[in-house]
């Protein structure tokens, strides 16, 4: 374990030079206080949990101090936002502080979000509000605990610095960790500005740092693109299987590592609804829950376009065709597990799709609780309990008969089935209303609730005595909260 001041850095991205990022110092926020820290994320940097109690911790992550080896820089990128191309975006309010190398030899980017204005801020104030910082913190650490590939979050620091959104709020900072902050939009920026030399340098950096095994392939660039596509398909399969709606799938929010990135107005589904739009500003539903699959494919095509100087178009096309089958296979695999099925049978895809259609009809089935309850008792008994949440009862009973027959062919003991299903079906999920409650407490200066919710959501599959209230369906007021894009 290390002390806060003992971290070692190796700033590979910074060394790429000024074509890729600009040196900018963080602008501190006033009266910083630590809101919440993740011991699991600290461990990635070899930091003991107690380091968060050091007053220097809040100082560092509020922009007052820097490690000697840090090289804070704002990255340049562009991207397709809601389908239209924006030629220049970049880190408008976040800084890559540097890359920490841990004892295992892993590199972790330290990215301070809300660190003040940069050359890429456009009209923005360079700040992040407490509300959105808490939301990103909770989601990052929770998705990780659910087994969904994601960036991580080390801590949130609150302040007295006022910022204006729809109302006056307070500035906060979030420390994000990821093996890389390179987005699809990085490649698009160098492609569309016709800086093909820099495009190659960027790609070679990503290859060497994050896809070194592709370097030994016949066509390293193509191998890398294929892997980005595979990882993205896996990530989307997880989102769909667990009811996660990202909300802003612009190409500048798509990580080259296929990890969930840039949390905005995201939501986990409460009642299942394939058409759910979690982003209040998404008028056409471009990023609705079910559209996440075609949109990911579209985003990969946008990345492929940016790689045309390095990879033959036909090969990119062929690779893109792999997306849907890969996604479907991962999704079916995850859904089988959620249904307690270990083997694969011909009719499984249809069994899953019929279930989702039944849920869709009534829009009254709590997507998380359904699977948890299904595992809690033997299939025949469980079906009579979950049945109440369906509208087409005849349809559900027919599905239930097929599910019973299918489960019987698995032939597992109920105790073993329960353990297996509970290990993949969370009891606790980050519902918007839970986030809303702890945000309101934190805005009033009480950080107890956000810390407790974080602790509960870090072990989503475990029964946690005394924490039952976090496993409830939302109250009526909490069902249709409008989460805006402003952050
Ligand atoms: P996002 O919606 O957070 O993915 O951000 C899209 C773009 O807007 C990125 O280039 C951000 O850096 C920039 N941006 C978002 N909020 C702000 C802000 N408050 N100040 C400056 N830039 C911002
Ligand atoms: Mg973004």
Short mmCIF file of N, CA and C and ligand atoms in Angstrom, two decimals, residues 77 113 183 252-253 262, ligand 2:
data_model
loop_
_atom_site.label_atom_id
_atom_site.label_comp_id
_atom_site.label_asym_id
_atom_site.label_seq_id
_atom_site.Cartn_x
_atom_site.Cartn_y
_atom_site.Cartn_z
N UNK A 77 -10.72 16.41 -28.92
CA UNK A 77 -11.46 15.40 -29.68
C UNK A 77 -12.67 16.08 -30.30
N UNK A 113 -12.67 15.84 -13.20
CA UNK A 113 -13.81 16.42 -13.93
C UNK A 113 -14.39 17.58 -13.13
N UNK A 183 -11.41 8.41 -26.86
CA UNK A 183 -12.79 8.16 -27.29
C UNK A 183 -12.81 7.94 -28.80
N UNK A 252 -18.33 11.02 -28.95
CA UNK A 252 -17.32 11.54 -28.01
C UNK A 252 -17.51 10.93 -26.63
N UNK A 253 -18.59 10.20 -26.42
CA UNK A 253 -18.79 9.53 -25.13
C UNK A 253 -18.57 8.03 -25.24
N UNK A 262 -18.61 8.51 -19.52
CA UNK A 262 -19.34 9.79 -19.48
C UNK A 262 -20.81 9.60 -19.12
MG1 LIG B 2 -18.78 13.74 -22.90
#
